[in-house]
PDB file of C-alpha atoms and ligand atoms in Angstrom:
ATOM      1  CA  MET A 813       0.877  39.998 -12.510  1.00 97.00           C
ATOM      2  CA  GLU A 814      -2.761  39.827 -13.508  1.00 97.00           C
ATOM      3  CA  CYS A 815      -5.104  41.800 -11.272  1.00 97.00           C
ATOM      4  CA  VAL A 816      -8.824  42.390 -11.259  1.00 96.00           C
ATOM      5  CA  HIS A 817     -10.712  45.613 -10.640  1.00 94.00           C
ATOM      6  CA  GLY A 818     -14.448  45.048 -11.044  1.00 93.00           C
ATOM      7  CA  LYS A 819     -14.929  43.759 -14.572  1.00 93.00           C
ATOM      8  CA  GLN A 820     -11.564  45.098 -15.667  1.00 94.00           C
ATOM      9  CA  ARG A 821      -8.463  42.985 -15.971  1.00 95.00           C
ATOM     10  CA  THR A 822      -5.240  44.908 -15.302  1.00 94.00           C
ATOM     11  CA  GLU A 823      -1.539  44.103 -15.232  1.00 96.00           C
ATOM     12  CA  ILE A 824       0.524  45.353 -12.291  1.00 95.00           C
ATOM     13  CA  ASP A 825       4.280  45.069 -12.647  1.00 95.00           C
ATOM     14  CA  ARG A 826       6.905  45.336  -9.935  1.00 94.00           C
ATOM     15  CA  ALA A 827       7.571  49.014 -10.695  1.00 94.00           C
ATOM     16  CA  ALA A 828       3.892  49.829 -10.046  1.00 93.00           C
ATOM     17  CA  LEU A 829       3.980  47.736  -6.870  1.00 94.00           C
ATOM     18  CA  ASP A 830       7.116  49.592  -5.747  1.00 93.00           C
ATOM     19  CA  ARG A 831       5.215  52.881  -6.165  1.00 92.00           C
ATOM     20  CA  CYS A 832       2.361  51.506  -4.022  1.00 90.00           C
ATOM     21  CA  MET A 833       4.874  50.340  -1.428  1.00 90.00           C
ATOM     22  CA  ALA A 834       6.360  53.821  -1.136  1.00 91.00           C
ATOM     23  CA  ALA A 835       3.035  54.912   0.373  1.00 92.00           C
ATOM     24  CA  HIS A 836       2.395  51.679   2.293  1.00 95.00           C
ATOM     25  CA  PRO A 837       5.459  50.435   4.180  1.00 94.00           C
ATOM     26  CA  TYR A 838       3.809  47.190   5.361  1.00 97.00           C
ATOM     27  CA  ARG A 839       2.437  44.439   3.148  1.00 97.00           C
ATOM     28  CA  TRP A 840      -0.041  41.613   3.780  1.00 98.00           C
ATOM     29  CA  ILE A 841      -0.770  38.834   1.302  1.00 98.00           C
ATOM     30  CA  ASP A 842      -3.974  36.787   1.686  1.00 98.00           C
ATOM     31  CA  LEU A 843      -3.762  33.524  -0.282  1.00 98.00           C
ATOM     32  CA  GLY A 844      -7.006  31.907  -1.475  1.00 98.00           C
ATOM     33  CA  THR A 845      -8.799  35.159  -0.727  1.00 98.00           C
ATOM     34  CA  GLY A 846     -12.200  34.041  -2.118  1.00 98.00           C
ATOM     35  CA  ASP A 847     -14.555  37.004  -2.435  1.00 97.00           C
ATOM     36  CA  GLY A 848     -11.976  39.460  -1.005  1.00 97.00           C
ATOM     37  CA  ARG A 849     -13.937  40.351   2.114  1.00 97.00           C
ATOM     38  CA  TYR A 850     -10.959  39.828   4.425  1.00 98.00           C
ATOM     39  CA  VAL A 851      -8.671  41.956   2.242  1.00 98.00           C
ATOM     40  CA  GLN A 852     -11.235  44.725   2.002  1.00 97.00           C
ATOM     41  CA  HIS A 853     -11.588  44.737   5.793  1.00 97.00           C
ATOM     42  CA  LEU A 854      -7.813  44.708   6.456  1.00 98.00           C
ATOM     43  CA  ALA A 855      -7.106  47.450   3.917  1.00 97.00           C
ATOM     44  CA  ALA A 856      -9.771  49.716   5.445  1.00 97.00           C
ATOM     45  CA  ALA A 857      -8.569  49.014   9.005  1.00 97.00           C
ATOM     46  CA  LEU A 858      -4.837  49.281   8.227  1.00 97.00           C
ATOM     47  CA  PRO A 859      -4.238  52.277   5.934  1.00 96.00           C
ATOM     48  CA  ARG A 860      -0.443  51.978   6.194  1.00 96.00           C
ATOM     49  CA  TRP A 861      -0.587  48.436   4.831  1.00 97.00           C
ATOM     50  CA  LEU A 862      -0.787  47.360   1.202  1.00 97.00           C
ATOM     51  CA  VAL A 863      -3.068  44.310   1.276  1.00 98.00           C
ATOM     52  CA  ILE A 864      -2.920  41.883  -1.641  1.00 98.00           C
ATOM     53  CA  GLY A 865      -5.541  39.175  -2.043  1.00 98.00           C
ATOM     54  CA  VAL A 866      -4.630  36.290  -4.339  1.00 98.00           C
ATOM     55  CA  ASP A 867      -7.069  33.747  -5.723  1.00 98.00           C
ATOM     56  CA  ALA A 868      -7.231  31.472  -8.737  1.00 98.00           C
ATOM     57  CA  CYS A 869     -10.883  32.462  -9.372  1.00 97.00           C
ATOM     58  CA  ARG A 870     -11.721  35.862 -10.791  1.00 95.00           C
ATOM     59  CA  GLU A 871     -15.520  35.906 -10.683  1.00 95.00           C
ATOM     60  CA  PRO A 872     -16.072  36.044  -6.860  1.00 96.00           C
ATOM     61  CA  LEU A 873     -13.693  39.027  -6.656  1.00 96.00           C
ATOM     62  CA  ARG A 874     -15.502  41.299  -9.109  1.00 94.00           C
ATOM     63  CA  GLU A 875     -17.724  43.061  -6.581  1.00 93.00           C
ATOM     64  CA  ARG A 876     -15.242  43.777  -3.782  1.00 93.00           C
ATOM     65  CA  SER A 877     -12.336  44.580  -6.119  1.00 94.00           C
ATOM     66  CA  ARG A 878     -14.501  47.300  -7.674  1.00 93.00           C
ATOM     67  CA  ARG A 879     -15.083  49.069  -4.367  1.00 88.00           C
ATOM     68  CA  GLY A 880     -11.963  48.057  -2.420  1.00 82.00           C
ATOM     69  CA  PRO A 881      -9.928  50.768  -0.673  1.00 94.00           C
ATOM     70  CA  PRO A 882      -6.954  52.045  -2.738  1.00 94.00           C
ATOM     71  CA  ASN A 883      -4.500  50.031  -0.613  1.00 96.00           C
ATOM     72  CA  ALA A 884      -6.209  46.755  -1.611  1.00 97.00           C
ATOM     73  CA  ILE A 885      -5.043  44.807  -4.671  1.00 96.00           C
ATOM     74  CA  PHE A 886      -6.642  41.628  -6.001  1.00 97.00           C
ATOM     75  CA  ALA A 887      -4.380  39.343  -8.013  1.00 97.00           C
ATOM     76  CA  ILE A 888      -5.521  36.363 -10.054  1.00 98.00           C
ATOM     77  CA  ALA A 889      -2.953  33.623  -9.622  1.00 98.00           C
ATOM     78  CA  ASN A 890      -2.505  30.021  -8.628  1.00 98.00           C
ATOM     79  CA  ALA A 891      -1.002  29.836  -5.143  1.00 98.00           C
ATOM     80  CA  LEU A 892       1.155  27.003  -6.502  1.00 98.00           C
ATOM     81  CA  ALA A 893       2.755  29.438  -8.966  1.00 98.00           C
ATOM     82  CA  LEU A 894       2.841  32.806  -7.214  1.00 98.00           C
ATOM     83  CA  PRO A 895       3.862  35.720  -9.456  1.00 98.00           C
ATOM     84  CA  PRO A 896       7.513  36.821  -9.051  1.00 97.00           C
ATOM     85  CA  GLU A 897       6.284  40.431  -8.642  1.00 97.00           C
ATOM     86  CA  LEU A 898       5.328  39.460  -5.068  1.00 97.00           C
ATOM     87  CA  ASP A 899       8.805  38.225  -4.128  1.00 97.00           C
ATOM     88  CA  GLY A 900      10.142  39.495  -0.797  1.00 95.00           C
ATOM     89  CA  LEU A 901       7.103  41.676  -0.133  1.00 96.00           C
ATOM     90  CA  ALA A 902       5.056  40.260   2.718  1.00 97.00           C
ATOM     91  CA  HIS A 903       5.349  41.133   6.385  1.00 97.00           C
ATOM     92  CA  ARG A 904       2.256  39.024   6.955  1.00 98.00           C
ATOM     93  CA  VAL A 905       0.587  36.211   5.054  1.00 98.00           C
ATOM     94  CA  SER A 906      -2.813  34.670   5.745  1.00 98.00           C
ATOM     95  CA  VAL A 907      -4.514  31.585   4.352  1.00 98.00           C
ATOM     96  CA  ASN A 908      -8.112  31.456   5.513  1.00 98.00           C
ATOM     97  CA  PHE A 909     -10.032  28.193   5.230  1.00 97.00           C
ATOM     98  CA  PRO A 910      -8.196  26.809   2.182  1.00 96.00           C
ATOM     99  CA  TRP A 911      -9.650  24.041   0.071  1.00 94.00           C
ATOM    100  CA  GLY A 912      -8.609  22.227  -3.084  1.00 94.00           C
ATOM    101  CA  SER A 913      -4.991  22.358  -4.216  1.00 96.00           C
ATOM    102  CA  LEU A 914      -4.170  25.065  -1.664  1.00 97.00           C
ATOM    103  CA  LEU A 915      -5.188  22.802   1.234  1.00 95.00           C
ATOM    104  CA  VAL A 916      -3.632  19.689  -0.312  1.00 95.00           C
ATOM    105  CA  GLY A 917      -0.411  21.643  -0.934  1.00 97.00           C
ATOM    106  CA  LEU A 918      -0.247  22.602   2.739  1.00 97.00           C
ATOM    107  CA  ILE A 919      -0.941  19.057   3.913  1.00 95.00           C
ATOM    108  CA  GLU A 920       1.314  17.265   1.471  1.00 95.00           C
ATOM    109  CA  GLY A 921       4.113  19.812   1.395  1.00 97.00           C
ATOM    110  CA  ASP A 922       3.873  20.734  -2.278  1.00 98.00           C
ATOM    111  CA  GLY A 923       7.222  22.363  -3.094  1.00 98.00           C
ATOM    112  CA  ARG A 924       5.587  24.798  -5.547  1.00 98.00           C
ATOM    113  CA  LEU A 925       3.393  26.222  -2.800  1.00 98.00           C
ATOM    114  CA  LEU A 926       6.119  26.232  -0.133  1.00 98.00           C
ATOM    115  CA  ASP A 927       8.663  27.761  -2.473  1.00 97.00           C
ATOM    116  CA  GLY A 928       6.222  30.550  -3.371  1.00 98.00           C
ATOM    117  CA  LEU A 929       5.297  31.119   0.265  1.00 98.00           C
ATOM    118  CA  GLY A 930       8.984  31.425   1.119  1.00 97.00           C
ATOM    119  CA  ARG A 931       9.680  33.718  -1.840  1.00 97.00           C
ATOM    120  CA  VAL A 932       6.947  36.233  -1.086  1.00 98.00           C
ATOM    121  CA  SER A 933       7.632  36.385   2.670  1.00 98.00           C
ATOM    122  CA  ARG A 934      10.146  38.633   4.343  1.00 96.00           C
ATOM    123  CA  PRO A 935      12.328  37.228   7.138  1.00 95.00           C
ATOM    124  CA  GLN A 936      10.272  37.116  10.342  1.00 96.00           C
ATOM    125  CA  ALA A 937       7.021  37.349   8.374  1.00 98.00           C
ATOM    126  CA  LEU A 938       4.011  36.115  10.304  1.00 98.00           C
ATOM    127  CA  LEU A 939       1.810  33.451   8.715  1.00 98.00           C
ATOM    128  CA  ASP A 940      -1.704  32.577   9.909  1.00 98.00           C
ATOM    129  CA  VAL A 941      -3.434  29.527   8.459  1.00 98.00           C
ATOM    130  CA  HIS A 942      -7.040  29.035   9.540  1.00 97.00           C
ATOM    131  CA  LEU A 943      -8.179  25.514   8.814  1.00 96.00           C
ATOM    132  CA  ASN A 944     -11.702  24.206   8.496  1.00 91.00           C
ATOM    133  CA  GLY A 945     -12.224  20.751   9.985  1.00 82.00           C
ATOM    134  CA  GLY A 946     -14.842  19.884   7.343  1.00 83.00           C
ATOM    135  CA  ALA A 947     -12.322  20.318   4.527  1.00 84.00           C
ATOM    136  CA  PHE A 948      -9.969  17.881   6.274  1.00 84.00           C
ATOM    137  CA  ALA A 949     -12.770  15.350   6.690  1.00 83.00           C
ATOM    138  CA  GLU A 950     -13.084  15.186   2.889  1.00 82.00           C
ATOM    139  CA  LEU A 951      -9.402  14.167   2.853  1.00 84.00           C
ATOM    140  CA  GLY A 952      -9.917  11.511   5.527  1.00 87.00           C
ATOM    141  CA  LEU A 953      -8.195  13.463   8.320  1.00 88.00           C
ATOM    142  CA  ASP A 954      -9.521  14.985  11.497  1.00 87.00           C
ATOM    143  CA  ALA A 955      -8.717  18.646  12.163  1.00 86.00           C
ATOM    144  CA  GLU A 956      -6.006  17.965  14.765  1.00 89.00           C
ATOM    145  CA  GLN A 957      -4.225  15.505  12.464  1.00 91.00           C
ATOM    146  CA  GLY A 958      -4.520  17.948   9.587  1.00 92.00           C
ATOM    147  CA  ALA A 959      -3.183  20.884  11.612  1.00 95.00           C
ATOM    148  CA  ALA A 960      -0.287  18.731  12.853  1.00 95.00           C
ATOM    149  CA  ARG A 961       0.530  17.825   9.238  1.00 95.00           C
ATOM    150  CA  VAL A 962       0.431  21.472   8.156  1.00 97.00           C
ATOM    151  CA  SER A 963       2.699  22.470  11.078  1.00 97.00           C
ATOM    152  CA  ALA A 964       5.185  19.713  10.220  1.00 97.00           C
ATOM    153  CA  VAL A 965       5.251  20.750   6.558  1.00 98.00           C
ATOM    154  CA  LEU A 966       5.777  24.426   7.418  1.00 98.00           C
ATOM    155  CA  THR A 967       8.503  23.591   9.941  1.00 97.00           C
ATOM    156  CA  THR A 968      10.418  21.642   7.297  1.00 97.00           C
ATOM    157  CA  ALA A 969      10.023  24.575   4.917  1.00 97.00           C
ATOM    158  CA  GLY A 970      11.653  27.101   7.238  1.00 97.00           C
ATOM    159  CA  TRP A 971       8.817  28.323   9.451  1.00 98.00           C
ATOM    160  CA  ARG A 972       8.655  28.163  13.237  1.00 98.00           C
ATOM    161  CA  CYS A 973       5.140  27.109  14.250  1.00 98.00           C
ATOM    162  CA  ALA A 974       3.243  27.681  17.479  1.00 97.00           C
ATOM    163  CA  ALA A 975       1.034  24.871  18.753  1.00 96.00           C
ATOM    164  CA  PRO A 976      -2.201  24.746  16.689  1.00 96.00           C
ATOM    165  CA  ALA A 977      -4.998  26.652  18.448  1.00 95.00           C
ATOM    166  CA  PRO A 978      -8.751  25.996  18.188  1.00 93.00           C
ATOM    167  CA  LEU A 979     -11.081  28.743  16.984  1.00 93.00           C
ATOM    168  CA  GLY A 980     -14.607  28.747  18.413  1.00 92.00           C
ATOM    169  CA  ALA A 981     -17.795  30.385  17.164  1.00 93.00           C
ATOM    170  CA  ARG A 982     -17.056  33.722  18.826  1.00 94.00           C
ATOM    171  CA  GLN A 983     -13.565  33.951  17.268  1.00 94.00           C
ATOM    172  CA  LEU A 984     -14.921  32.880  13.894  1.00 95.00           C
ATOM    173  CA  ARG A 985     -17.564  35.609  14.037  1.00 95.00           C
ATOM    174  CA  SER A 986     -14.864  38.195  14.771  1.00 95.00           C
ATOM    175  CA  LEU A 987     -12.901  37.253  11.612  1.00 96.00           C
ATOM    176  CA  ALA A 988     -13.917  39.345   8.600  1.00 96.00           C
ATOM    177  CA  SER A 989     -13.941  36.367   6.245  1.00 97.00           C
ATOM    178  CA  THR A 990     -16.979  35.001   4.466  1.00 97.00           C
ATOM    179  CA  TRP A 991     -16.022  31.406   5.255  1.00 96.00           C
ATOM    180  CA  ALA A 992     -15.378  32.189   8.920  1.00 96.00           C
ATOM    181  CA  HIS A 993     -18.938  33.509   9.136  1.00 96.00           C
ATOM    182  CA  ARG A 994     -20.336  30.551   7.227  1.00 94.00           C
ATOM    183  CA  LEU A 995     -18.646  28.224   9.705  1.00 93.00           C
ATOM    184  CA  ALA A 996     -19.659  30.301  12.720  1.00 93.00           C
ATOM    185  CA  HIS A 997     -23.327  29.992  11.777  1.00 92.00           C
ATOM    186  CA  GLY A 998     -23.117  26.381  10.585  1.00 88.00           C
ATOM    187  CA  PRO A 999     -23.706  23.148  12.503  1.00 86.00           C
ATOM    188  CA  ARG A1000     -20.052  22.782  13.549  1.00 83.00           C
ATOM    189  CA  PRO A1001     -18.676  26.247  14.419  1.00 84.00           C
ATOM    190  CA  TRP A1002     -15.113  25.180  14.917  1.00 85.00           C
ATOM    191  CA  ALA A1003     -11.764  25.583  13.156  1.00 92.00           C
ATOM    192  CA  ILE A1004      -8.092  25.391  13.998  1.00 95.00           C
ATOM    193  CA  THR A1005      -5.283  27.896  13.460  1.00 96.00           C
ATOM    194  CA  VAL A1006      -1.616  27.327  12.726  1.00 97.00           C
ATOM    195  CA  ARG A1007       0.507  30.421  13.329  1.00 98.00           C
ATOM    196  CA  ALA A1008       4.102  30.505  12.111  1.00 98.00           C
ATOM    197  CA  VAL A1009       7.060  32.873  11.781  1.00 98.00           C
ATOM    198  CA  ARG A1010       9.398  32.822   8.802  1.00 97.00           C
ATOM    199  CA  LEU A1011      12.913  32.004   9.900  1.00 95.00           C
ATOM    200  CA  GLU A1012      15.767  34.172   8.587  1.00 77.00           C
ATOM    201  CA  SER A1013      17.389  31.292   6.711  1.00 64.00           C
ATOM    202  CA  GLY A1014      14.240  29.370   5.826  1.00 53.00           C
ATOM    203  CA  THR A1015      14.725  26.592   3.305  1.00 49.00           C
ATOM    204  CA  ALA A1016      11.712  26.016   1.103  1.00 45.00           C
ATOM    205  CA  ALA A1017      10.824  23.468  -1.565  1.00 42.00           C
ATOM    206  CA  VAL A1018      10.330  20.251   0.339  1.00 40.00           C
ATOM    207  CA  ARG A1019       9.213  18.425  -2.774  1.00 41.00           C
ATOM    208  CA  PRO A1020       9.171  19.599  -6.372  1.00 34.00           C
TER     209      PRO A1020
HETATM  210  C1  SAM B1119     -13.210  28.026   1.235  1.00 68.01           C
HETATM  211  S1  SAM B1119     -12.670  29.299   0.172  1.00 68.01           S
HETATM  212  C2  SAM B1119     -12.067  30.521   1.389  1.00 68.01           C
HETATM  213  C3  SAM B1119     -12.141  31.914   0.833  1.00 68.01           C
HETATM  214  C4  SAM B1119     -11.697  33.021   1.802  1.00 68.01           C
HETATM  215  N1  SAM B1119     -10.306  32.861   2.220  1.00 68.01           N
HETATM  216  C5  SAM B1119     -12.607  33.139   3.002  1.00 68.01           C
HETATM  217  O1  SAM B1119     -12.129  32.946   4.132  1.00 68.01           O
HETATM  218  O2  SAM B1119     -13.796  33.443   2.809  1.00 68.01           O
HETATM  219  C6  SAM B1119     -11.104  28.685  -0.466  1.00 68.01           C
HETATM  220  C7  SAM B1119     -10.505  29.553  -1.565  1.00 68.01           C
HETATM  221  O3  SAM B1119      -9.228  29.016  -1.932  1.00 68.01           O
HETATM  222  C8  SAM B1119      -9.059  29.250  -3.309  1.00 68.01           C
HETATM  223  N2  SAM B1119      -8.018  28.342  -3.813  1.00 68.01           N
HETATM  224  C9  SAM B1119      -7.972  26.994  -3.740  1.00 68.01           C
HETATM  225  N3  SAM B1119      -6.862  26.520  -4.328  1.00 68.01           N
HETATM  226  C10 SAM B1119      -6.178  27.603  -4.784  1.00 68.01           C
HETATM  227  C11 SAM B1119      -4.962  27.775  -5.469  1.00 68.01           C
HETATM  228  N4  SAM B1119      -4.205  26.741  -5.840  1.00 68.01           N
HETATM  229  N5  SAM B1119      -4.554  29.032  -5.781  1.00 68.01           N
HETATM  230  C12 SAM B1119      -5.317  30.099  -5.436  1.00 68.01           C
HETATM  231  N6  SAM B1119      -6.477  30.004  -4.779  1.00 68.01           N
HETATM  232  C13 SAM B1119      -6.917  28.768  -4.460  1.00 68.01           C
HETATM  233  C14 SAM B1119     -10.429  28.989  -3.907  1.00 68.01           C
HETATM  234  O4  SAM B1119     -10.580  29.575  -5.196  1.00 68.01           O
HETATM  235  C15 SAM B1119     -11.333  29.619  -2.847  1.00 68.01           C
HETATM  236  O5  SAM B1119     -11.598  30.972  -3.152  1.00 68.01           O
END
């Protein structure tokens, strides 16, 4: 899979990932990672974890990928076509404040996204999706409706979801994500979280 390290583009294959995993028994994948701040924070705080940020855009990752801890990897990929190198890796997955096709895929149950999410996750993997009410508004939904849709989609795709939980300004400030901080200091410091666990026999691909 294509990775970025500062201005350098690198390829990391499964054999190289396996070598990284020998030193880091737990793996966390952050989809739509943006500028990589969350990954950088997790990797520094959790040295036994290999933390992999994935985003379709390379440019915002240049700075943090250059100075990320060695257990942080930044992959350039579309979340709707996740690289097979990531299959079966993740004990945890996060999606923080998605927009664009990542958000639409979660709301509409895009089979490409759900299939990839299922592929990369281990049984019992924990998934946290933090959703920004403003992004839903652009799609004509309020945050509660949007979170309910995301929960329903994930449930159909083999995840067991807890009831969506609101995130206030204090919780947003405590999240090491650039968008969490933007929201926390904006006019409407509010978001909603869907937390889910991957079922052992999860069936993905709701719609092709
Ligand atoms: C609002 S930003 C959030 C960034 C980061 N998670 C944070 O909390 O600061 C949404 C991110 O989702 C990424 N994104 C949207 N659709 C995507 C897709 N299909 N595949 C990969 N990344 C995607 C965008 O490139 C952008 O970086």
